[in-house]
Amino acid sequence: MKISKAHLEQYHKEGYVVIPGFLDDATLAAAQAAVCADHPTPEAYFADPGRWPVYGTTQFSLLKFPFGHWDTNRLAFYPDMIDAAARALDVDAWGVRFTKGELWAKYSGAIDYDQQFHRDFGNHTLVVPRADHRYKELTTFVFLSDVEPEDGPTAVLPRHLTDHIPLGINRIREEAGWREQEQLATGPAGSLLMYSYDVFHRGTNLVGEGRSRFMVLLDYRREDAPWIARQGWPEVGNHPRMAEAITRISPSDRCLFDIPPPGHEYWNEQTIGDMARRYAGIDMDPYRAALEEPAFSPG
Ligand SMILES: O=C(O)CCC(=O)C(=O)O
């Protein structure tokens, strides 16, 4: 589902928005089935939590992109996601960059998932957000399971409560009564949470028996804000799932990883031919066509 103007306005005004029904049913079902390539199903986990000790050693029980299955990886390129990112960041689709992907599973009782309120920019950039919202980063959480209050929803402080706190500060003390004012990002599987990296939020604990939460977290920035980064994509360049993604996605989606668009001077007969050798099955025709038509410009 394309996000609406009202969703975008809420994202800009309060720094976050939850959009129920964002994923279409088929994409959601395929992604839910694919999660077990990387994490145990709730049935498998709760049948024998001791078999999965990693979930008891850290609350960051997540896998970084690329994940173990195309059906979770492809969420990063879901057309309505790229549309949402482009509109939130005020660029066209060719101008969006992908900065982080995480597939995060949480199971109640494994560990305490409670967090302090923080703004994400602390480990997303070495500089600070701008108060006029230029060069924003967009964080998204794609809900692959229903998230009710007892399922550890992300808790957010709407921007109007915290805008007076200088943007050099990325943690706030708990005793100030913030928890009474937090909003819980709940929603059914298929929902999307969007928030900005200057918004205070925190992870909450899963309470109750046998609860679990599965999320895909995808972050995006504008092409002209290279100081925002979480993952260096070449580092996973030899991962077979990365090669699969680069092969399958469109030229504009490849720009998400800073691969030059068709028509860029990087492309010549040699680089086009050797890309086809590196990525068996990749369609390099758009790059070849742009060689023959130098006036081509993306978008
Ligand atoms: O998992 C969540 O709901 C929030 C996590 C978070 O904010 C973080 O780890 O920085």
Tab-separated table of C-alpha atoms and ligand atoms in Angstrom:
chain	number	residue	atom	x	y	z
A	1	MET	CA	0.000	0.000	0.000
A	2	LYS	CA	1.320	3.434	-0.885
A	3	ILE	CA	1.593	5.621	2.174
A	4	SER	CA	-0.787	8.572	2.198
A	5	LYS	CA	-0.112	12.290	2.452
A	6	ALA	CA	-1.537	12.194	5.980
A	7	HIS	CA	1.014	9.484	6.942
A	8	LEU	CA	3.829	11.619	5.588
A	9	GLU	CA	2.577	14.686	7.421
A	10	GLN	CA	2.469	12.766	10.697
A	11	TYR	CA	6.008	11.423	10.053
A	12	HIS	CA	7.336	14.937	9.498
A	13	LYS	CA	5.339	16.557	12.312
A	14	GLU	CA	5.688	14.000	15.105
A	15	GLY	CA	8.675	12.084	13.725
A	16	TYR	CA	6.934	8.730	13.450
A	17	VAL	CA	3.895	7.042	11.980
A	18	VAL	CA	2.434	3.502	12.014
A	19	ILE	CA	0.773	2.343	8.787
A	20	PRO	CA	-1.408	-0.797	9.157
A	21	GLY	CA	-1.824	-2.991	6.068
A	22	PHE	CA	1.314	-1.675	4.369
A	23	LEU	CA	2.476	-5.028	2.948
A	24	ASP	CA	0.256	-6.923	0.535
A	25	ASP	CA	-0.875	-10.340	1.796
A	26	ALA	CA	1.292	-12.434	-0.532
A	27	THR	CA	4.492	-10.514	0.259
A	28	LEU	CA	3.736	-10.718	3.984
A	29	ALA	CA	3.029	-14.462	3.906
A	30	ALA	CA	6.190	-15.184	1.906
A	31	ALA	CA	8.322	-13.067	4.267
A	32	GLN	CA	6.784	-14.707	7.351
A	33	ALA	CA	7.588	-18.151	5.946
A	34	ALA	CA	11.138	-17.045	5.097
A	35	VAL	CA	11.972	-15.885	8.631
A	36	CYS	CA	12.717	-19.462	9.672
A	37	ALA	CA	15.801	-19.392	7.412
A	38	ASP	CA	17.340	-17.196	10.140
A	39	HIS	CA	15.356	-17.563	13.376
A	40	PRO	CA	13.365	-20.372	15.043
A	41	THR	CA	9.592	-20.257	14.752
A	42	PRO	CA	7.818	-19.521	18.065
A	43	GLU	CA	6.804	-23.202	18.207
A	44	ALA	CA	10.415	-24.352	17.797
A	45	TYR	CA	11.781	-21.765	20.225
A	46	PHE	CA	9.298	-22.314	23.040
A	47	ALA	CA	9.468	-26.106	22.684
A	48	ASP	CA	13.079	-25.939	23.872
A	49	PRO	CA	14.486	-22.440	24.606
A	50	GLY	CA	17.767	-24.033	25.754
A	51	ARG	CA	18.426	-25.118	22.171
A	52	TRP	CA	18.759	-21.445	21.176
A	53	PRO	CA	21.110	-19.945	23.791
A	54	VAL	CA	21.988	-16.900	21.685
A	55	TYR	CA	18.608	-15.311	22.423
A	56	GLY	CA	19.459	-15.334	26.116
A	57	THR	CA	22.864	-13.692	25.712
A	58	THR	CA	21.925	-10.431	23.969
A	59	GLN	CA	18.759	-8.498	23.246
A	60	PHE	CA	20.226	-7.705	19.801
A	61	SER	CA	19.326	-11.121	18.439
A	62	LEU	CA	19.286	-9.899	14.876
A	63	LEU	CA	20.763	-10.758	11.535
A	64	LYS	CA	22.136	-8.022	9.291
A	65	PHE	CA	21.271	-7.722	5.616
A	66	PRO	CA	21.469	-9.850	3.520
A	67	PHE	CA	19.179	-12.280	5.314
A	68	GLY	CA	18.919	-15.980	4.557
A	69	HIS	CA	16.048	-15.838	2.075
A	70	TRP	CA	15.063	-13.685	-0.911
A	71	ASP	CA	11.538	-13.259	0.482
A	72	THR	CA	12.842	-11.308	3.469
A	73	ASN	CA	15.606	-9.566	1.497
A	74	ARG	CA	13.165	-8.308	-1.130
A	75	LEU	CA	11.333	-6.199	1.471
A	76	ALA	CA	14.182	-3.686	1.151
A	77	PHE	CA	13.122	-3.140	-2.473
A	78	TYR	CA	9.351	-3.427	-2.028
A	79	PRO	CA	8.056	-0.782	-4.453
A	80	ASP	CA	5.815	0.910	-1.882
A	81	MET	CA	8.752	0.999	0.534
A	82	ILE	CA	10.947	2.779	-1.988
A	83	ASP	CA	8.058	5.129	-2.752
A	84	ALA	CA	7.666	5.845	0.984
A	85	ALA	CA	11.412	6.416	1.417
A	86	ALA	CA	11.640	8.694	-1.616
A	87	ARG	CA	8.697	10.794	-0.474
A	88	ALA	CA	9.820	10.938	3.166
A	89	LEU	CA	13.322	11.969	2.140
A	90	ASP	CA	12.116	14.242	-0.677
A	91	VAL	CA	14.104	12.675	-3.511
A	92	ASP	CA	13.134	10.530	-6.481
A	93	ALA	CA	13.603	6.753	-6.332
A	94	TRP	CA	17.095	7.004	-7.893
A	95	GLY	CA	18.177	9.270	-5.052
A	96	VAL	CA	17.413	6.896	-2.153
A	97	ARG	CA	20.237	4.976	-0.447
A	98	PHE	CA	19.817	1.903	1.765
A	99	THR	CA	21.837	2.197	4.965
A	100	LYS	CA	20.847	-0.780	7.112
A	101	GLY	CA	18.834	-3.973	7.143
A	102	GLU	CA	18.165	-6.122	10.202
A	103	LEU	CA	15.939	-9.134	10.782
A	104	TRP	CA	15.162	-9.173	14.469
A	105	ALA	CA	13.413	-11.917	16.427
A	106	LYS	CA	12.435	-11.509	20.079
A	107	TYR	CA	10.914	-14.194	22.322
A	108	SER	CA	9.402	-13.529	25.735
A	109	GLY	CA	11.493	-14.746	28.628
A	110	ALA	CA	14.685	-15.040	26.546
A	111	ILE	CA	16.116	-11.776	27.913
A	112	ASP	CA	14.932	-8.358	29.067
A	113	TYR	CA	14.422	-6.287	25.889
A	114	ASP	CA	13.780	-3.040	27.764
A	115	GLN	CA	15.807	-0.055	26.507
A	116	GLN	CA	16.409	3.560	27.477
A	117	PHE	CA	15.005	6.330	25.328
A	118	HIS	CA	17.489	7.247	22.620
A	119	ARG	CA	17.772	8.951	19.264
A	120	ASP	CA	19.275	6.602	16.680
A	121	PHE	CA	21.743	9.023	15.145
A	122	GLY	CA	24.366	8.105	17.787
A	123	ASN	CA	25.502	5.072	15.814
A	124	HIS	CA	24.162	6.056	12.400
A	125	THR	CA	26.380	9.067	11.786
A	126	LEU	CA	29.353	10.891	13.282
A	127	VAL	CA	27.581	14.246	13.006
A	128	VAL	CA	24.176	15.367	14.320
A	129	PRO	CA	20.689	15.776	12.798
A	130	ARG	CA	19.654	19.181	11.499
A	131	ALA	CA	16.769	20.936	13.233
A	132	ASP	CA	15.305	21.978	9.870
A	133	HIS	CA	15.032	18.250	8.959
A	134	ARG	CA	17.314	18.487	5.926
A	135	TYR	CA	19.339	15.334	5.269
A	136	LYS	CA	17.064	13.150	7.383
A	137	GLU	CA	17.376	9.428	7.788
A	138	LEU	CA	14.302	7.227	7.619
A	139	THR	CA	14.083	4.139	9.805
A	140	THR	CA	11.396	1.575	9.091
A	141	PHE	CA	10.159	-1.481	10.978
A	142	VAL	CA	8.172	-3.971	8.884
A	143	PHE	CA	5.965	-6.014	11.210
A	144	LEU	CA	6.110	-9.715	10.339
A	145	SER	CA	4.048	-10.616	13.403
A	146	ASP	CA	1.155	-8.942	15.194
A	147	VAL	CA	2.468	-6.438	17.724
A	148	GLU	CA	0.217	-5.864	20.701
A	149	PRO	CA	1.243	-4.047	23.890
A	150	GLU	CA	2.592	-7.284	25.400
A	151	ASP	CA	4.717	-8.096	22.306
A	152	GLY	CA	7.458	-5.554	22.994
A	153	PRO	CA	6.281	-2.708	20.730
A	154	THR	CA	8.666	0.136	20.047
A	155	ALA	CA	7.775	3.065	22.319
A	156	VAL	CA	8.067	6.506	20.754
A	157	LEU	CA	8.020	10.026	22.155
A	158	PRO	CA	6.216	12.308	19.693
A	159	ARG	CA	8.471	15.058	18.476
A	160	HIS	CA	6.496	17.918	20.069
A	161	LEU	CA	7.441	16.565	23.517
A	162	THR	CA	11.176	16.524	22.887
A	163	ASP	CA	11.923	19.114	20.220
A	164	HIS	CA	13.370	21.403	22.880
A	165	ILE	CA	16.126	18.863	23.668
A	166	PRO	CA	19.270	19.845	21.713
A	167	LEU	CA	20.102	17.559	18.805
A	168	GLY	CA	23.562	16.838	20.178
A	169	ILE	CA	21.898	14.738	22.903
A	170	ASN	CA	20.878	11.201	22.025
A	171	ARG	CA	19.887	9.702	25.403
A	172	ILE	CA	17.513	10.970	28.081
A	173	ARG	CA	17.205	9.976	31.708
A	174	GLU	CA	14.380	7.673	32.712
A	175	GLU	CA	13.372	9.415	35.904
A	176	ALA	CA	11.927	12.431	34.084
A	177	GLY	CA	8.509	10.802	33.578
A	178	TRP	CA	8.958	10.136	29.871
A	179	ARG	CA	7.518	6.615	30.041
A	180	GLU	CA	4.105	7.982	31.009
A	181	GLN	CA	4.040	9.911	27.729
A	182	GLU	CA	5.326	7.261	25.346
A	183	GLN	CA	3.233	5.995	22.420
A	184	LEU	CA	3.376	2.269	21.636
A	185	ALA	CA	3.839	1.362	17.968
A	186	THR	CA	1.376	-1.523	17.852
A	187	GLY	CA	-0.317	-3.030	14.810
A	188	PRO	CA	-1.090	-6.218	12.942
A	189	ALA	CA	1.475	-8.137	10.897
A	190	GLY	CA	2.074	-6.274	7.637
A	191	SER	CA	2.152	-2.858	9.360
A	192	LEU	CA	4.985	-0.402	8.883
A	193	LEU	CA	6.526	1.882	11.514
A	194	MET	CA	8.434	4.830	10.060
A	195	TYR	CA	10.461	7.141	12.250
A	196	SER	CA	13.246	9.623	11.937
A	197	TYR	CA	16.677	9.331	13.549
A	198	ASP	CA	16.119	12.416	15.675
A	199	VAL	CA	13.094	10.926	17.465
A	200	PHE	CA	13.405	9.496	20.976
A	201	HIS	CA	12.171	5.917	21.218
A	202	ARG	CA	13.045	2.689	22.992
A	203	GLY	CA	12.617	-1.059	22.794
A	204	THR	CA	10.213	-2.521	25.378
A	205	ASN	CA	10.176	-5.923	26.997
A	206	LEU	CA	7.946	-8.775	25.853
A	207	VAL	CA	5.618	-9.599	28.721
A	208	GLY	CA	3.396	-12.629	29.134
A	209	GLU	CA	3.908	-16.221	28.146
A	210	GLY	CA	4.929	-17.481	24.742
A	211	ARG	CA	4.969	-14.106	22.959
A	212	SER	CA	7.310	-13.340	20.069
A	213	ARG	CA	8.041	-10.426	17.746
A	214	PHE	CA	9.505	-10.604	14.233
A	215	MET	CA	10.582	-7.418	12.478
A	216	VAL	CA	12.545	-6.378	9.443
A	217	LEU	CA	14.256	-3.034	10.036
A	218	LEU	CA	15.249	-1.076	6.926
A	219	ASP	CA	16.913	2.354	6.970
A	220	TYR	CA	17.290	4.805	4.101
A	221	ARG	CA	18.973	8.137	3.475
A	222	ARG	CA	19.276	10.618	0.629
A	223	GLU	CA	22.114	10.178	-1.843
A	224	ASP	CA	23.539	13.549	-0.827
A	225	ALA	CA	23.956	12.559	2.860
A	226	PRO	CA	26.805	10.007	2.729
A	227	TRP	CA	27.690	10.806	6.352
A	228	ILE	CA	24.729	8.632	7.407
A	229	ALA	CA	25.705	4.950	7.312
A	230	ARG	CA	25.298	1.734	9.259
A	231	GLN	CA	26.432	-1.008	6.916
A	232	GLY	CA	29.223	-1.002	4.336
A	233	TRP	CA	27.754	-3.016	1.473
A	234	PRO	CA	31.004	-4.113	-0.216
A	235	GLU	CA	31.864	-5.934	2.999
A	236	VAL	CA	29.091	-8.444	2.219
A	237	GLY	CA	29.810	-8.414	-1.516
A	238	ASN	CA	30.824	-12.082	-1.539
A	239	HIS	CA	27.680	-13.222	0.282
A	240	PRO	CA	25.598	-15.359	-2.111
A	241	ARG	CA	22.368	-13.654	-0.984
A	242	MET	CA	23.893	-10.254	-1.761
A	243	ALA	CA	24.844	-11.455	-5.229
A	244	GLU	CA	21.302	-12.761	-5.646
A	245	ALA	CA	19.850	-9.388	-4.673
A	246	ILE	CA	22.132	-7.390	-6.967
A	247	THR	CA	21.265	-9.748	-9.823
A	248	ARG	CA	17.503	-9.609	-9.314
A	249	ILE	CA	16.835	-5.956	-8.546
A	250	SER	CA	16.308	-3.091	-10.993
A	251	PRO	CA	18.933	-0.494	-11.962
A	252	SER	CA	17.246	2.121	-9.765
A	253	ASP	CA	17.198	-0.313	-6.812
A	254	ARG	CA	20.921	-0.978	-7.370
A	255	CYS	CA	21.445	2.727	-6.688
A	256	LEU	CA	20.277	1.945	-3.130
A	257	PHE	CA	23.733	0.344	-2.748
A	258	ASP	CA	25.542	3.176	-4.554
A	259	ILE	CA	25.949	1.183	-7.751
A	260	PRO	CA	26.142	3.860	-10.474
A	261	PRO	CA	22.993	4.260	-12.616
A	262	PRO	CA	22.884	3.518	-16.348
A	263	GLY	CA	24.479	6.415	-18.204
A	264	HIS	CA	27.055	7.062	-15.453
A	265	GLU	CA	30.591	7.407	-16.790
A	266	TYR	CA	31.690	4.404	-14.717
A	267	TRP	CA	29.956	2.168	-17.249
A	268	ASN	CA	31.825	1.145	-20.378
A	269	GLU	CA	32.043	-2.054	-22.423
A	270	GLN	CA	34.531	-3.544	-19.987
A	271	THR	CA	32.665	-2.790	-16.720
A	272	ILE	CA	29.353	-3.901	-18.221
A	273	GLY	CA	30.863	-7.161	-19.504
A	274	ASP	CA	32.632	-7.921	-16.247
A	275	MET	CA	29.505	-7.197	-14.182
A	276	ALA	CA	27.768	-9.856	-16.242
A	277	ARG	CA	30.627	-12.240	-15.395
A	278	ARG	CA	30.469	-11.410	-11.699
A	279	TYR	CA	26.664	-11.676	-11.431
A	280	ALA	CA	25.485	-14.589	-13.578
A	281	GLY	CA	22.059	-13.813	-15.039
A	282	ILE	CA	22.092	-10.060	-14.383
A	283	ASP	CA	20.355	-7.963	-17.036
A	284	MET	CA	22.890	-5.334	-18.113
A	285	ASP	CA	20.823	-4.178	-21.111
A	286	PRO	CA	19.760	-0.867	-19.515
A	287	TYR	CA	23.428	-0.012	-18.922
A	288	ARG	CA	24.345	-1.041	-22.479
A	289	ALA	CA	21.452	0.964	-23.925
A	290	ALA	CA	22.573	4.045	-22.021
A	291	LEU	CA	26.112	3.648	-23.452
A	292	GLU	CA	24.664	3.947	-26.903
A	293	GLU	CA	22.523	6.894	-25.873
A	294	PRO	CA	24.734	9.183	-23.793
A	295	ALA	CA	21.937	11.670	-23.203
A	296	PHE	CA	20.179	9.101	-20.953
A	297	SER	CA	19.600	10.399	-17.489
A	298	PRO	CA	18.007	8.361	-14.681
A	299	GLY	CA	14.589	9.385	-13.487
B	1	LIG	O1	13.239	-3.082	18.856
B	1	LIG	C1	12.700	-2.002	19.079
B	1	LIG	O2	11.492	-1.869	19.208
B	1	LIG	C2	13.524	-0.747	19.167
B	1	LIG	C3	14.991	-1.019	19.081
B	1	LIG	C4	15.824	0.200	19.123
B	1	LIG	O3	15.368	1.290	19.203
B	1	LIG	C5	17.286	0.071	19.061
B	1	LIG	O4	17.829	-1.021	19.243
B	1	LIG	O5	17.951	1.110	18.831
